[in-house]
Short mmCIF file of C-alpha atoms and ligand atoms in Angstrom, two decimals:
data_model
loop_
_atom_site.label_atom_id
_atom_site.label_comp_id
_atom_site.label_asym_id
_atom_site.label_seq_id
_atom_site.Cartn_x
_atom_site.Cartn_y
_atom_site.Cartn_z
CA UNK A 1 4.99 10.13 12.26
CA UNK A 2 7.64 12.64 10.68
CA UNK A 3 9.01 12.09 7.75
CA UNK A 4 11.61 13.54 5.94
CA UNK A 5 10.76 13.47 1.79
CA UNK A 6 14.63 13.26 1.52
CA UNK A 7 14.79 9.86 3.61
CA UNK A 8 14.98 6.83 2.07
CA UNK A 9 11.66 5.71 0.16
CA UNK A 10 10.37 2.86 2.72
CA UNK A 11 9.46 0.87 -0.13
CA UNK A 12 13.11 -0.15 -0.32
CA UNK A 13 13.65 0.67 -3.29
CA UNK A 14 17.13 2.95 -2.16
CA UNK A 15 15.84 6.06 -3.98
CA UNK A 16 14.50 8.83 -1.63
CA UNK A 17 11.41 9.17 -1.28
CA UNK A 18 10.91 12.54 -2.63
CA UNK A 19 12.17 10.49 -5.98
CA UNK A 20 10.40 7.22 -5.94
CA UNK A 21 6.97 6.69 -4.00
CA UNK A 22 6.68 10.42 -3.16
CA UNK A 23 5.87 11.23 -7.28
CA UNK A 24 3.22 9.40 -7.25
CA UNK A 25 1.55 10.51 -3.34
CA UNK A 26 1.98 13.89 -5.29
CA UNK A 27 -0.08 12.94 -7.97
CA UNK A 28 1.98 11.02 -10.88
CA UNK A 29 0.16 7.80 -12.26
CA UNK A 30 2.46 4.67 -11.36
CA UNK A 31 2.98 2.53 -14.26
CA UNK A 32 1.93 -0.72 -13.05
CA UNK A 33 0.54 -2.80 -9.94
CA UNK A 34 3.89 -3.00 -8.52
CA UNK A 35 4.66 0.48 -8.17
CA UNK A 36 0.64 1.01 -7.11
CA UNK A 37 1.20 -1.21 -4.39
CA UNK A 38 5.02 -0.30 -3.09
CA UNK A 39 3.30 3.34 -3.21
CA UNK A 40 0.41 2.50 -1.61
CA UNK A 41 2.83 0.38 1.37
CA UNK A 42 4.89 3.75 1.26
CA UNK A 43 1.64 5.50 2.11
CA UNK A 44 0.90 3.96 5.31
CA UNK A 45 4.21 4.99 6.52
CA UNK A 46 4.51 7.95 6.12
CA UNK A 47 0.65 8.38 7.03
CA UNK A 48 -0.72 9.60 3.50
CA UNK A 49 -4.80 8.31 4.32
CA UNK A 50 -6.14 10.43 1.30
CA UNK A 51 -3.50 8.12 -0.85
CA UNK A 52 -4.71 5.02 0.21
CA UNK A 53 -8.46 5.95 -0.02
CA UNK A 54 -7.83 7.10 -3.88
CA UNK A 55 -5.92 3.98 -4.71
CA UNK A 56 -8.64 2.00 -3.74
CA UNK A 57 -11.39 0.12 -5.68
CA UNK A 58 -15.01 1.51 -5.02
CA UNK A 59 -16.17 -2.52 -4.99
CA UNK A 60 -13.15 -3.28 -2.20
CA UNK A 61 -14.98 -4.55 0.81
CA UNK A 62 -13.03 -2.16 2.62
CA UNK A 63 -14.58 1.26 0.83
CA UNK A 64 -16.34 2.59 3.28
CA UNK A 65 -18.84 5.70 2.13
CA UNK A 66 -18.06 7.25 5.57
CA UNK A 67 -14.89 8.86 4.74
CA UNK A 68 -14.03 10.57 8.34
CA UNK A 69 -14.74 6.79 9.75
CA UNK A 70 -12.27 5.18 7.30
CA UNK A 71 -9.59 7.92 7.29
CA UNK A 72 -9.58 7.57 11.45
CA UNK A 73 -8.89 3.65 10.67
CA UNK A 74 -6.28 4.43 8.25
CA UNK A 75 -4.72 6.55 10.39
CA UNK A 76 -4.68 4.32 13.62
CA UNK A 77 -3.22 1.27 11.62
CA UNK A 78 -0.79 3.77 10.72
CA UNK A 79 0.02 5.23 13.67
CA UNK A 80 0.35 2.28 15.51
CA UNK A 81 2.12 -0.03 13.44
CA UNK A 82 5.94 0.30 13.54
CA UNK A 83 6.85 -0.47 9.62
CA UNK A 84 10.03 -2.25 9.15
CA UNK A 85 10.47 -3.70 5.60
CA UNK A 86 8.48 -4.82 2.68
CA UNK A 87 9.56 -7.64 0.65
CA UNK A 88 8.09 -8.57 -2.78
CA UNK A 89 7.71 -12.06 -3.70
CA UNK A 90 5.96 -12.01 -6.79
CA UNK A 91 4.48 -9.85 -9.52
CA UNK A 92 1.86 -11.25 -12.35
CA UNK A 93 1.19 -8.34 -14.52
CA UNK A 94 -1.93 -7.72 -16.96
CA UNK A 95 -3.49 -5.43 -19.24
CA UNK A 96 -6.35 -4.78 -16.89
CA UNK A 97 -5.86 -7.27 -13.82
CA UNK A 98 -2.63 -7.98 -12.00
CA UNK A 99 -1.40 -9.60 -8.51
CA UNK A 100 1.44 -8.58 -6.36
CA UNK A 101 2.58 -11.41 -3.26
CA UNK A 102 4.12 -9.41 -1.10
CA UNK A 103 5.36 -9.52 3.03
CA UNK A 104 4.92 -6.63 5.43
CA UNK A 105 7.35 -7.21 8.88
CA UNK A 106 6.22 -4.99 11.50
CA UNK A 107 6.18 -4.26 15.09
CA UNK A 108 3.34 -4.08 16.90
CA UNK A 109 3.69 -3.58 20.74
CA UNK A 110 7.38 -3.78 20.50
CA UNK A 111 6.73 -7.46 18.81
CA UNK A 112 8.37 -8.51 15.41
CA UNK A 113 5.72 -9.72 13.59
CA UNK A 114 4.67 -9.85 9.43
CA UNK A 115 1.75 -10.95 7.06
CA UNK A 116 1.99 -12.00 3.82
CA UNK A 117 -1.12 -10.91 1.22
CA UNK A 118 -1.81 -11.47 -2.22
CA UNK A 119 -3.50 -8.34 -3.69
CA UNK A 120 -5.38 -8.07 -6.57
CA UNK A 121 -5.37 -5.05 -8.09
CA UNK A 122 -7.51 -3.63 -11.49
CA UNK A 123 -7.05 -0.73 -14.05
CA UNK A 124 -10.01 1.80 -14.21
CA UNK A 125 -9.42 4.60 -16.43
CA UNK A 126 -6.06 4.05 -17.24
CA UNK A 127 -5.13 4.13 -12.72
CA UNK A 128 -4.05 0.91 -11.12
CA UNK A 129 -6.59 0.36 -8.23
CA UNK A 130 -6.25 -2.20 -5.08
CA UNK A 131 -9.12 -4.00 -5.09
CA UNK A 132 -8.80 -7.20 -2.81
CA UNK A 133 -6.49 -9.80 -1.33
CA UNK A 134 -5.73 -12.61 0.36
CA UNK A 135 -3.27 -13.70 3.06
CA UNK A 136 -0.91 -16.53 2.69
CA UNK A 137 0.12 -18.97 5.15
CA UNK A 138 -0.04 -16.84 8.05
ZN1 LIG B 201 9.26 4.03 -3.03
#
């Protein structure tokens, strides 16, 4: 997918992207899980698979140690999901542990269609990580 760094950030946040979610797919440290994860959302739309790989917790059931493997599922779920909004229900923050309720609507195949997930995220070395999550009435 194309995308233009001076669209809006898909997060939803109203900034453009180049300002909000792009800062920290360049590099910059977000402050907390909430930004992690809007980032991390942000990332699968515009296709960033390197930032979802970093922002992941080694101990995530999902880390895979074959990278090319993982980056190709990344980038399929990517590809073929059509992302249309993310809303944020809840945040619990934490010095090293924090949880973010949140609701991805979709299309897949031309259907409407959403899941709702409660991640779990930790801090390693000062970096907000995604480490696990659950999904919530479904
Ligand atoms: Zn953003």
């Amino acid at each position: 997918m194309k995308f233009s760094i001076n669209s809006k950030c898909p997060c939803g946040s109203g900034e453009k992207y180049k300002n909000c979610c792009g800062i920290f797919h360049k590099g910059s440290n977000p402050k907390n899980a909430l930004s992690l994860m809007k980032s991390r959302y942000s990332a699968y739309v515009v296709g960033d698979v390197n930032y979802i790989i970093k922002t992941t917790h080694p101990d995530n059931k999902e880390y895979k140690t074959d990278l090319v493997e993982w980056k190709r599922d990344i980038k399929s779920f990517s590809d073929e999901t059509d992302f249309v909004r993310l809303e944020v229900f809840d945040f619990i923050d934490g010095e090293e542990e924090a949880y973010v309720t949140f609701r991805v609507n979709m299309k897949l195949d031309g259907t409407y269609t959403f899941f709702t997930e409660k991640s779990r995220f930790l801090k390693v070395d000062g970096r907000w990580l995604y480490i696990d999550g659950e999904f919530i009435n479904n």
